[in-house]
Every structure is written in structure tokens, then in C-alpha cells.
Amino acid sequence: MMARQRRRSRPVSEFLSGMDAQGCVGGVSLVDLVAEFGSPLYVYDGDAIRGQFRAYLAHGLPRELQLHFAMKANSNLAILRLLAAEGAGFDIVSGGELARVLQAGGDAAQVVFSGVAKSDAEMQAALAAGIGCFNVESAAELQCLAEVASAMGKVAPVALRVNPDVDAKTHPYISTGMRENKFGVALEDAPALYRWAAVQPSLRVVGVGCHIGSQIRSLAPFLQAADSVLTLADALVAEGIALGHVDLGGGLGIETADDFMALTPADLSRALLERVGERPLRLHLQPGRSLVGNAGLLLSQVVFRKSQSGRDFLMLDAAMNDYVRPALYQVRPSLVNVSRPYDGVSRMDVVGPVCESSDTFARDFPICGERGDVVVIPGTGAYGFSMASNYNSRPRPAEVLIEGGQARLIRRRETFADLWAQEVL
Ligand SMILES: *Cc1c(COP(=O)(O)O)cnc(C)c1O
């Protein structure tokens, strides 16, 4: 309770981003970063990412927990390398993500492959690399994987991703564990598929898993899913189908301006390990957002101010192509002008330059600003750069990683020539 009150006495947007009252992250001034690397700019706090990773492992139980970072949240090689050094494996959803893990020097044996429609080429690449587990999402995929592995003379390690029919109570676009979603195998179909898989020479059953959605704020849906999956695991073991691990996915939410997160990574891992109990099953989790989300900020600069029909607009040089979640999921970030204290009265619509009305970061938001001011969009370390595009022929931003008080460029800003580098006249 005390901790909560102490944290709440600061403006919410400051503690969300790890930014102090001087506009610094890890001792580095954000205004200086814009002067050095330009705007818009993604900035990540490496120490904060490490801290979140270690928080999952601080469950206080004498049990092992293996984390596979869901790298679609942020796939920059420097971030992958940082997490691999901490002991993370990776949850991948494409051949491109596998290639990134290998390029970053990650261990293929610590890779799990999720996704509803893996291509033959992706299966072949993952088998050749020797990944740790295919999370199979349908009967057709199981059959196809058995054939592809057999043709290569390999044995594919498999787990079924089951759909536990749990409502994660999150945005419909990021809810994945309900019966009507495209993800996973229905619980009641799983035993027959396991019986089939167990006798295929080119398949080796290693586990069972699920992933019910993203930005989940309470323990209940996780426990409900865990109970369903563990009940299935017990039934399989009783039939003589041995499993090595149970994978309960990712999905833990992050604190936002509107949402205090009472559930911490350690609370979640402890509760799930307790649910697994004395079963001889290793617990795997696949966190994405909760490892990197609040460790990242998008910096931008005010281009113009404009008043029209009774509304005041603050126009940034960052746009929906750089950070699409406000347009796609109606996320409302808590913005901060680090160049200027709030005047206490202004309310503005904060927008980007892209030719779409959905290119809006916040409406009627308590902020003031003038041309050139640096505006921070906190909580953008997950599904920020990884979802960025070149829409409106806008080069994507540079990325900077802060570690030990030092800022290092980890991806250069795209140039105009990068925009058409793949095109053929
Ligand atoms: C996206 C995804 C995750 C990570 O979800 P977060 O909400 O970012 O933690 C984990 N597992 C699978 C299969 C996913 O698709």
C-alpha cells in the first residue's frame, strides 16, 4: 500500500516510463538524445528490461521457470542479445524471427515456434536449426510437420497449443484463448491428437501449452487456463503420454495511465508454479509486452500548434506509422512534454502528420507545447517499433538503448533510399 501511494504521488507518466523529473532515463537526458539522434526516436532502458526479466524469476520457490521472450513485441537484435545473456529463450512466430534469433547469437534449442499457419519452408528452417519445440495449433499442422520432419530424416519436438476457452477480458483484437478465436486446438480434440503424435516416428511429444491473450490485468484468467491445461496434462500422463513441460504463454499486462497493475511478474510466476505443484513438469512462460513495454519510449518533437473550431491541436513529427497501437487498439498513451512544465489548464488533441484521422495519439489531453518541444510517448517498448511501417513513405525511426548511463544507437534511422531499396524499375 505504501509503495503504491509513494509511486502515485508522482505524475503517472513519469513512473510509467522510468523517466525522472528532469526528463532523464538511466541518467541520460531525453532532450539531448533528440539533439544527437534526431526525432522521432525509440529509446529503451536496458536495465529496466533486465529488471522485468529478473522479476519473473523472483518467485521465491525452489522451482525452475524458463522464459521465452515473445519477440514479436520487440525484435531488435540488441534487445534479443540482452535477453539471451539473461538466460531467455525466444517464442517466435515466423521464419524471419528465427533468422533474427540466430543472427543475434541466440540458442536454437531455446526457441519455441508458435503460429497458426507455419509454412513448409518455416518448418524446414526450424528443424534444420534444431529448435526446442513446435507449438502446434491444428491437426493439419501436426500431420504436415510429421511429413516435413520425416522427409528431412528429423524428429520434430512438439507441444499442442490448446484453446482453454478463457475470456482474458482484454481488447478483442488481442484476446486469443476463446473458443471462437483462430488459435490453438480445442481441449476436447487434444487427447486424440496426442495419441496420434505419440506413435509418429518423426514426432516427439515434449509438452502442452496455451496463450490466452495480451494486456491481462488479473490472475484469474491465467489460473483458469492453467487448470484446464494441467487437467489435460494429467489425463495424458495417465494414458502413458509423458510430457516434459507445460507452457502457459504470455499476456501479463503493463501499467498504463488508466490502469494500475497490481499483478507483478513474480506474483504471476509464483501462482502458476504453485498450480503446477509437485507434478514433474517444467513451467514455461512466453512474456512479451511485460518484459519490454514500459522500458521503451517514443520521443517526438512538436512541429506545429493549431486551433480550429474550438479545438487545440498539437502536431508531432511522430505518427501512426511509427506507433500504430493508438490507431489500431484505441490505446491512449499518457504523453509528457519534457521541454516545458504543464500550464495546468491547456487541453489538446495530440496528432501526427499522416493523412488519416486515426493518426491521433490523444484527444483533449492535459498538455501544452510549442514548436520544437520534445514530447515523450511512454510505454512504447512493446509492439512499437516492431509494428512500425513506412506508410506515407516515412522512414522508420532510429532506436537507442541506454545501459549503465550510456546511450548507444542500435538501429540507424532509415533514409529515403531505404524506402525504395527493394523496388525494381
Ligand atoms: C504475442 C504472443 C505472446 C506474448 O504476449 P504478450 O502479451 O506480449 O506477453 C506469447 N505467446 C504467443 C503465442 C503470442 O502470440
Coordinates of C-alpha atoms and ligand atoms in Angstrom, one line a residue:
M1 CA 0.0 0.0 0.0
M2 CA 2.8 2.4 0.9
A3 CA 4.7 1.7 -2.3
R4 CA 1.6 2.4 -4.3
Q5 CA 1.0 5.7 -2.6
R6 CA 4.6 6.8 -3.0
R7 CA 4.5 6.0 -6.7
R8 CA 1.2 7.7 -7.2
S9 CA 2.4 10.9 -5.7
R10 CA 4.5 11.5 -8.9
P11 CA 2.8 12.2 -12.2
V12 CA 1.7 8.8 -13.6
S13 CA 3.5 9.2 -16.9
E14 CA 6.9 9.7 -15.2
F15 CA 7.0 6.4 -13.4
L16 CA 5.5 4.6 -16.3
S17 CA 8.5 5.3 -18.4
G18 CA 11.2 5.2 -15.8
M19 CA 11.8 8.9 -16.5
D20 CA 12.7 11.2 -13.7
A21 CA 11.5 14.8 -13.1
Q22 CA 14.5 16.1 -15.1
G23 CA 13.4 14.2 -18.2
C24 CA 16.2 11.7 -17.9
V25 CA 16.2 7.9 -18.2
G26 CA 19.1 5.9 -16.7
G27 CA 20.9 9.3 -16.2
V28 CA 20.6 10.2 -19.9
S29 CA 18.6 13.4 -20.9
L30 CA 15.9 12.7 -23.5
V31 CA 16.2 16.2 -24.9
D32 CA 19.9 15.6 -25.5
L33 CA 19.1 12.2 -27.2
V34 CA 16.8 14.0 -29.7
A35 CA 19.5 16.6 -30.4
E36 CA 22.0 13.8 -31.0
F37 CA 20.0 11.2 -32.8
G38 CA 17.0 13.1 -34.2
S39 CA 13.3 12.7 -34.0
P40 CA 11.1 10.6 -33.8
L41 CA 13.3 8.2 -31.8
Y42 CA 12.7 5.0 -29.9
V43 CA 14.6 4.7 -26.6
Y44 CA 14.9 1.6 -24.4
D45 CA 16.2 1.3 -20.9
G46 CA 18.2 -1.9 -20.8
D47 CA 18.4 -2.0 -17.0
A48 CA 14.6 -1.9 -16.9
I49 CA 14.3 -4.8 -19.3
R50 CA 16.7 -6.8 -17.2
G51 CA 14.8 -5.9 -14.1
Q52 CA 11.5 -7.2 -15.5
F53 CA 13.1 -10.4 -16.7
R54 CA 14.6 -11.0 -13.2
A55 CA 11.2 -10.1 -11.6
Y56 CA 9.7 -13.2 -13.2
L57 CA 12.4 -15.3 -11.7
A58 CA 12.0 -13.8 -8.2
H59 CA 9.1 -16.1 -7.3
G60 CA 10.9 -17.4 -4.2
L61 CA 10.1 -21.1 -4.9
P62 CA 12.7 -23.8 -5.3
R63 CA 11.4 -24.5 -8.9
E64 CA 12.8 -23.7 -12.3
L65 CA 11.0 -21.4 -14.7
Q66 CA 12.1 -21.0 -18.3
L67 CA 11.1 -17.8 -20.1
H68 CA 10.8 -17.5 -23.9
F69 CA 10.6 -13.8 -24.8
A70 CA 7.7 -13.3 -27.3
M71 CA 10.0 -11.4 -29.7
K72 CA 7.2 -10.0 -31.9
A73 CA 7.0 -7.4 -29.1
N74 CA 10.4 -6.1 -29.9
S75 CA 12.8 -7.9 -32.2
N76 CA 15.8 -5.6 -32.3
L77 CA 19.0 -7.7 -32.3
A78 CA 20.5 -5.7 -29.4
I79 CA 17.4 -6.4 -27.2
L80 CA 17.5 -10.1 -28.2
R81 CA 21.1 -10.3 -27.2
L82 CA 20.5 -8.6 -23.9
L83 CA 17.7 -11.0 -23.0
A84 CA 19.7 -14.1 -24.2
A85 CA 22.5 -13.1 -21.9
E86 CA 20.0 -13.1 -19.1
G87 CA 19.0 -16.7 -20.0
A88 CA 15.9 -16.0 -22.0
G89 CA 14.8 -18.3 -24.8
F90 CA 12.6 -17.0 -27.6
D91 CA 9.0 -17.5 -28.7
I92 CA 8.9 -17.0 -32.5
V93 CA 6.1 -16.7 -34.9
S94 CA 7.9 -16.7 -38.3
G95 CA 11.0 -17.8 -40.2
G96 CA 12.2 -14.2 -40.1
E97 CA 12.1 -14.2 -36.3
L98 CA 14.1 -17.5 -36.2
A99 CA 16.7 -15.8 -38.5
R100 CA 16.9 -12.9 -36.1
V101 CA 17.5 -15.1 -33.1
L102 CA 20.3 -16.9 -34.9
Q103 CA 21.7 -13.6 -36.1
A104 CA 21.7 -12.3 -32.5
G105 CA 23.6 -15.5 -31.4
G106 CA 20.6 -17.0 -29.6
D107 CA 20.4 -20.7 -28.8
A108 CA 18.1 -22.5 -31.2
A109 CA 17.4 -25.2 -28.6
Q110 CA 15.8 -22.4 -26.5
V111 CA 13.4 -21.4 -29.3
V112 CA 9.7 -22.3 -29.3
F113 CA 7.7 -21.8 -32.5
S114 CA 4.1 -20.5 -32.3
G115 CA 1.7 -19.6 -35.0
V116 CA -1.4 -20.9 -36.7
A117 CA 0.0 -21.2 -40.3
K118 CA 3.6 -22.2 -40.3
S119 CA 4.8 -22.7 -43.9
D120 CA 6.7 -25.8 -45.0
A121 CA 9.8 -23.6 -45.5
E122 CA 9.5 -22.3 -41.9
M123 CA 9.2 -25.8 -40.5
Q124 CA 12.2 -26.9 -42.5
A125 CA 14.3 -23.9 -41.3
A126 CA 13.3 -24.6 -37.7
L127 CA 14.1 -28.3 -37.9
A128 CA 17.4 -27.6 -39.6
A129 CA 18.3 -25.1 -36.8
G130 CA 17.2 -27.6 -34.1
I131 CA 14.6 -25.6 -32.2
G132 CA 13.3 -26.7 -28.8
C133 CA 9.6 -27.0 -29.5
F134 CA 6.9 -26.6 -32.2
N135 CA 3.7 -25.3 -30.6
V136 CA 1.3 -27.0 -33.0
E137 CA -2.1 -25.3 -33.5
S138 CA -4.1 -27.8 -35.6
A139 CA -4.5 -31.4 -36.8
A140 CA -3.4 -30.3 -40.3
E141 CA -0.3 -28.7 -39.0
L142 CA 0.6 -31.8 -36.9
Q143 CA 0.3 -34.0 -39.9
C144 CA 2.3 -31.6 -42.1
L145 CA 5.1 -31.3 -39.6
A146 CA 5.3 -35.1 -39.3
E147 CA 5.7 -35.3 -43.1
V148 CA 8.2 -32.5 -43.3
A149 CA 10.3 -33.9 -40.5
S150 CA 10.2 -37.4 -41.9
A151 CA 11.4 -36.2 -45.3
M152 CA 14.3 -34.5 -43.7
G153 CA 15.1 -37.5 -41.5
K154 CA 14.5 -35.4 -38.4
V155 CA 12.3 -35.8 -35.3
A156 CA 10.3 -32.7 -34.5
P157 CA 9.7 -31.8 -30.8
V158 CA 6.0 -30.9 -30.4
A159 CA 3.6 -29.5 -27.9
L160 CA -0.1 -28.8 -28.8
R161 CA -1.3 -25.3 -28.1
V162 CA -4.7 -25.8 -26.7
N163 CA -7.5 -23.3 -26.6
P164 CA -8.7 -23.4 -23.0
D165 CA -11.8 -21.2 -23.8
V166 CA -10.9 -18.5 -21.3
D167 CA -12.1 -14.9 -21.6
A168 CA -9.0 -12.8 -20.9
K169 CA -11.1 -9.7 -20.6
T170 CA -8.9 -7.7 -22.8
H171 CA -9.3 -5.9 -26.2
P172 CA -10.9 -8.3 -28.7
Y173 CA -8.0 -8.0 -31.2
I174 CA -5.6 -9.3 -28.6
S175 CA -7.8 -11.9 -27.0
T176 CA -6.7 -15.3 -28.2
G177 CA -7.9 -18.0 -25.8
M178 CA -11.7 -18.1 -26.5
R179 CA -13.4 -20.9 -28.4
E180 CA -14.2 -18.7 -31.4
N181 CA -10.6 -17.5 -31.9
K182 CA -8.5 -18.9 -34.7
F183 CA -5.8 -20.1 -32.2
G184 CA -5.0 -23.5 -30.8
V185 CA -6.7 -26.9 -30.7
A186 CA -10.0 -27.4 -28.8
L187 CA -9.3 -29.0 -25.5
E188 CA -11.6 -32.0 -26.3
D189 CA -9.7 -32.7 -29.5
A190 CA -6.3 -32.7 -27.9
P191 CA -6.1 -36.2 -26.5
A192 CA -6.7 -37.9 -29.8
L193 CA -4.1 -35.7 -31.5
Y194 CA -1.6 -36.6 -28.8
R195 CA -2.3 -40.3 -29.2
W196 CA -1.6 -39.9 -32.9
A197 CA 1.6 -37.8 -32.4
A198 CA 2.9 -40.2 -29.7
V199 CA 3.3 -43.0 -32.3
Q200 CA 4.8 -41.0 -35.2
P201 CA 8.5 -41.8 -35.6
S202 CA 9.1 -38.2 -36.8
L203 CA 7.5 -36.5 -33.9
R204 CA 8.5 -36.4 -30.2
V205 CA 5.9 -35.1 -27.7
V206 CA 7.5 -32.8 -25.3
G207 CA 4.8 -30.6 -23.7
V208 CA 1.5 -28.8 -23.8
G209 CA 0.7 -25.1 -23.9
C210 CA -1.7 -22.2 -24.3
H211 CA -1.7 -18.5 -24.7
I212 CA -4.9 -16.7 -23.9
G213 CA -4.3 -13.1 -24.9
S214 CA -2.4 -9.9 -24.1
Q215 CA -2.5 -7.0 -21.6
I216 CA -4.2 -9.2 -19.0
R217 CA -4.5 -7.5 -15.6
S218 CA -5.7 -10.1 -13.2
L219 CA -4.6 -13.6 -12.1
A220 CA -8.0 -15.3 -12.6
P221 CA -7.9 -16.0 -16.3
F222 CA -4.3 -17.3 -16.0
L223 CA -5.3 -19.7 -13.3
Q224 CA -8.4 -20.8 -15.2
A225 CA -6.3 -21.6 -18.2
A226 CA -3.6 -23.3 -16.1
D227 CA -6.2 -25.6 -14.5
S228 CA -7.6 -26.6 -17.9
V229 CA -4.2 -27.3 -19.4
L230 CA -3.0 -29.2 -16.3
T231 CA -6.1 -31.3 -16.2
L232 CA -5.3 -32.3 -19.8
A233 CA -1.7 -32.9 -18.9
D234 CA -2.7 -35.2 -16.1
A235 CA -5.0 -37.2 -18.4
L236 CA -2.3 -37.6 -20.9
V237 CA 0.2 -38.8 -18.3
A238 CA -2.3 -41.3 -17.0
E239 CA -2.5 -42.7 -20.6
G240 CA 1.2 -43.1 -20.7
I241 CA 1.9 -40.0 -22.8
A242 CA 4.8 -38.3 -20.9
L243 CA 5.2 -34.5 -21.1
G244 CA 8.3 -32.6 -20.1
H245 CA 6.8 -29.1 -19.8
V246 CA 3.7 -27.0 -19.6
D247 CA 3.8 -23.6 -21.3
L248 CA 1.2 -21.1 -20.1
G249 CA 2.0 -18.4 -22.6
G250 CA 2.5 -14.7 -22.2
G251 CA 0.0 -12.0 -21.7
L252 CA 0.7 -10.2 -18.5
G253 CA -0.3 -6.6 -18.9
I254 CA 1.7 -3.4 -18.2
E255 CA 0.8 -0.4 -16.1
T256 CA -0.8 2.4 -18.2
A257 CA -2.1 5.8 -17.3
D258 CA -5.6 4.3 -16.7
D259 CA -4.5 1.0 -15.2
F260 CA -2.6 0.3 -12.0
M261 CA -1.2 -3.2 -12.4
A262 CA -1.5 -4.9 -9.0
L263 CA -0.3 -8.2 -10.5
T264 CA 3.5 -8.4 -10.8
P265 CA 5.6 -10.8 -12.8
A266 CA 6.8 -12.5 -9.5
D267 CA 3.1 -12.9 -8.3
L268 CA 2.2 -14.5 -11.6
S269 CA 5.1 -16.9 -11.8
R270 CA 4.7 -17.9 -8.2
A271 CA 1.0 -18.5 -8.5
L272 CA 1.5 -20.6 -11.7
L273 CA 4.3 -22.6 -10.2
E274 CA 2.1 -23.4 -7.2
R275 CA -0.6 -24.6 -9.6
V276 CA 1.9 -26.9 -11.3
G277 CA 2.7 -28.1 -7.8
E278 CA 4.5 -31.4 -7.4
R279 CA 3.9 -32.6 -11.0
P280 CA 7.2 -33.4 -12.7
L281 CA 6.6 -30.7 -15.3
R282 CA 8.8 -27.7 -16.1
L283 CA 6.9 -24.4 -16.4
H284 CA 7.5 -22.3 -19.4
L285 CA 6.2 -18.7 -19.9
Q286 CA 6.3 -16.5 -23.0
P287 CA 6.1 -12.9 -21.9
G288 CA 6.4 -10.2 -24.5
R289 CA 4.9 -6.9 -23.5
S290 CA 5.6 -7.2 -19.8
L291 CA 9.4 -7.5 -20.4
V292 CA 9.8 -4.5 -22.7
G293 CA 6.7 -2.4 -22.8
N294 CA 7.4 0.1 -20.0
A295 CA 11.1 0.0 -20.7
G296 CA 10.6 1.9 -24.0
L297 CA 9.6 5.4 -25.0
L298 CA 9.0 7.1 -28.3
L299 CA 10.4 10.6 -28.5
S300 CA 9.0 13.2 -30.8
Q301 CA 9.0 16.9 -31.4
V302 CA 6.2 19.4 -31.8
V303 CA 6.0 20.6 -35.4
F304 CA 3.1 23.0 -35.2
R305 CA 0.2 24.1 -32.9
K306 CA -3.2 24.8 -34.4
S307 CA -6.5 26.0 -33.1
Q308 CA -9.6 25.2 -35.2
S309 CA -13.4 25.1 -34.4
G310 CA -12.7 25.3 -30.7
R311 CA -10.2 22.5 -30.6
D312 CA -6.4 22.9 -30.0
F313 CA -4.1 20.6 -31.8
L314 CA -0.5 19.7 -31.1
M315 CA 1.1 18.2 -34.2
L316 CA 4.0 15.9 -33.6
D317 CA 6.6 14.5 -36.0
A318 CA 5.8 11.0 -34.8
A319 CA 2.8 9.3 -36.5
M320 CA 0.7 6.2 -36.6
N321 CA 3.3 4.5 -38.9
D322 CA 5.9 4.8 -36.1
Y323 CA 3.5 3.7 -33.4
V324 CA 0.2 2.2 -34.6
R325 CA -1.4 1.0 -31.3
P326 CA -3.4 4.1 -30.6
A327 CA -5.0 3.8 -34.1
L328 CA -5.4 0.1 -34.0
Y329 CA -6.3 -0.7 -30.4
Q330 CA -7.5 2.6 -29.1
V331 CA -4.6 2.7 -26.7
R332 CA -4.4 6.2 -25.1
P333 CA -0.8 6.9 -24.1
S334 CA 0.0 9.3 -21.3
L335 CA 2.1 12.0 -23.1
V336 CA 4.7 14.2 -21.4
N337 CA 6.3 17.4 -22.7
V338 CA 9.8 17.2 -21.3
S339 CA 10.7 20.7 -22.6
R340 CA 8.0 22.6 -20.8
P341 CA 6.1 22.3 -17.5
Y342 CA 2.4 21.9 -17.8
D343 CA 0.5 25.2 -17.5
G344 CA -2.3 23.5 -15.6
V345 CA -5.1 24.4 -18.0
S346 CA -4.4 23.5 -21.6
R347 CA -6.1 20.5 -23.2
M348 CA -5.1 19.5 -26.7
D349 CA -5.6 16.8 -29.3
V350 CA -2.1 15.4 -30.0
V351 CA -1.8 14.1 -33.5
G352 CA 0.7 13.0 -36.1
P353 CA 1.2 14.2 -39.7
V354 CA -0.2 11.1 -41.5
C355 CA -3.2 11.7 -43.8
E356 CA -5.8 9.8 -41.6
S357 CA -7.9 10.9 -38.7
S358 CA -6.9 7.7 -36.9
D359 CA -3.4 9.3 -36.6
T360 CA -4.3 10.6 -33.2
F361 CA -2.3 9.8 -30.0
A362 CA -4.6 11.5 -27.5
R363 CA -7.7 13.7 -27.5
D364 CA -8.5 16.5 -25.1
F365 CA -5.3 15.7 -23.3
P366 CA -3.8 17.9 -20.5
I367 CA -0.6 19.1 -22.2
C368 CA 0.7 22.3 -23.6
G369 CA 3.5 22.7 -26.1
E370 CA 5.3 24.9 -28.7
R371 CA 7.2 24.2 -31.9
G372 CA 10.4 22.2 -31.2
D373 CA 9.3 20.9 -27.8
V374 CA 10.2 17.2 -27.1
V375 CA 7.1 15.1 -26.3
V376 CA 7.5 11.6 -24.9
I377 CA 5.1 8.8 -25.6
P378 CA 5.9 6.3 -22.7
G379 CA 5.1 2.6 -22.6
T380 CA 6.1 2.0 -26.2
G381 CA 8.8 -0.6 -25.9
A382 CA 6.5 -3.4 -26.9
Y383 CA 4.6 -3.6 -30.2
G384 CA 6.0 -0.1 -31.0
F385 CA 8.9 -0.3 -33.5
S386 CA 8.1 -3.9 -34.3
M387 CA 4.7 -2.8 -35.8
A388 CA 6.1 0.3 -37.5
S389 CA 5.7 0.7 -41.2
N390 CA 6.7 3.1 -44.0
Y391 CA 3.1 4.3 -44.6
N392 CA 3.1 7.8 -46.2
S393 CA 6.7 7.0 -47.3
R394 CA 8.0 7.9 -43.8
P395 CA 11.4 6.4 -42.9
R396 CA 11.2 4.4 -39.7
P397 CA 12.8 6.0 -36.6
A398 CA 16.2 5.2 -35.1
E399 CA 16.4 3.1 -31.9
V400 CA 18.7 3.8 -29.0
L401 CA 19.5 1.5 -26.0
I402 CA 20.5 3.0 -22.6
E403 CA 22.7 0.8 -20.4
G404 CA 24.8 1.8 -17.5
G405 CA 24.2 5.5 -18.1
Q406 CA 25.3 5.3 -21.8
A407 CA 23.1 5.7 -24.8
R408 CA 24.0 3.5 -27.9
L409 CA 22.4 3.6 -31.3
I410 CA 21.1 0.1 -32.0
R411 CA 19.3 0.8 -35.3
R412 CA 20.0 3.8 -37.5
R413 CA 17.3 6.0 -38.8
E414 CA 16.0 4.8 -42.3
T415 CA 17.0 7.0 -45.2
F416 CA 14.8 7.9 -48.2
A417 CA 17.0 5.4 -50.3
D418 CA 15.9 2.7 -47.8
L419 CA 12.3 3.4 -48.8
W420 CA 12.8 2.1 -52.4
A421 CA 15.8 -0.2 -51.9
Q422 CA 13.7 -3.3 -52.8
E423 CA 11.9 -1.8 -55.8
V424 CA 12.8 -2.6 -59.4
L425 CA 12.3 0.0 -62.1
Ligands
LIG1 C1 2.1 -12.5 -28.7 C2 2.3 -13.8 -28.0 C3 2.8 -13.8 -26.7 C4 3.2 -12.6 -25.9 O1 2.1 -11.9 -25.5 P1 2.4 -10.6 -24.5 O2 1.0 -10.1 -24.3 O3 3.2 -9.6 -25.3 O4 3.1 -11.1 -23.3 C5 3.1 -15.1 -26.2 N1 2.8 -16.2 -26.8 C6 2.2 -16.2 -28.0 C7 1.9 -17.5 -28.7 C8 2.0 -15.0 -28.7 O5 1.4 -15.0 -29.9

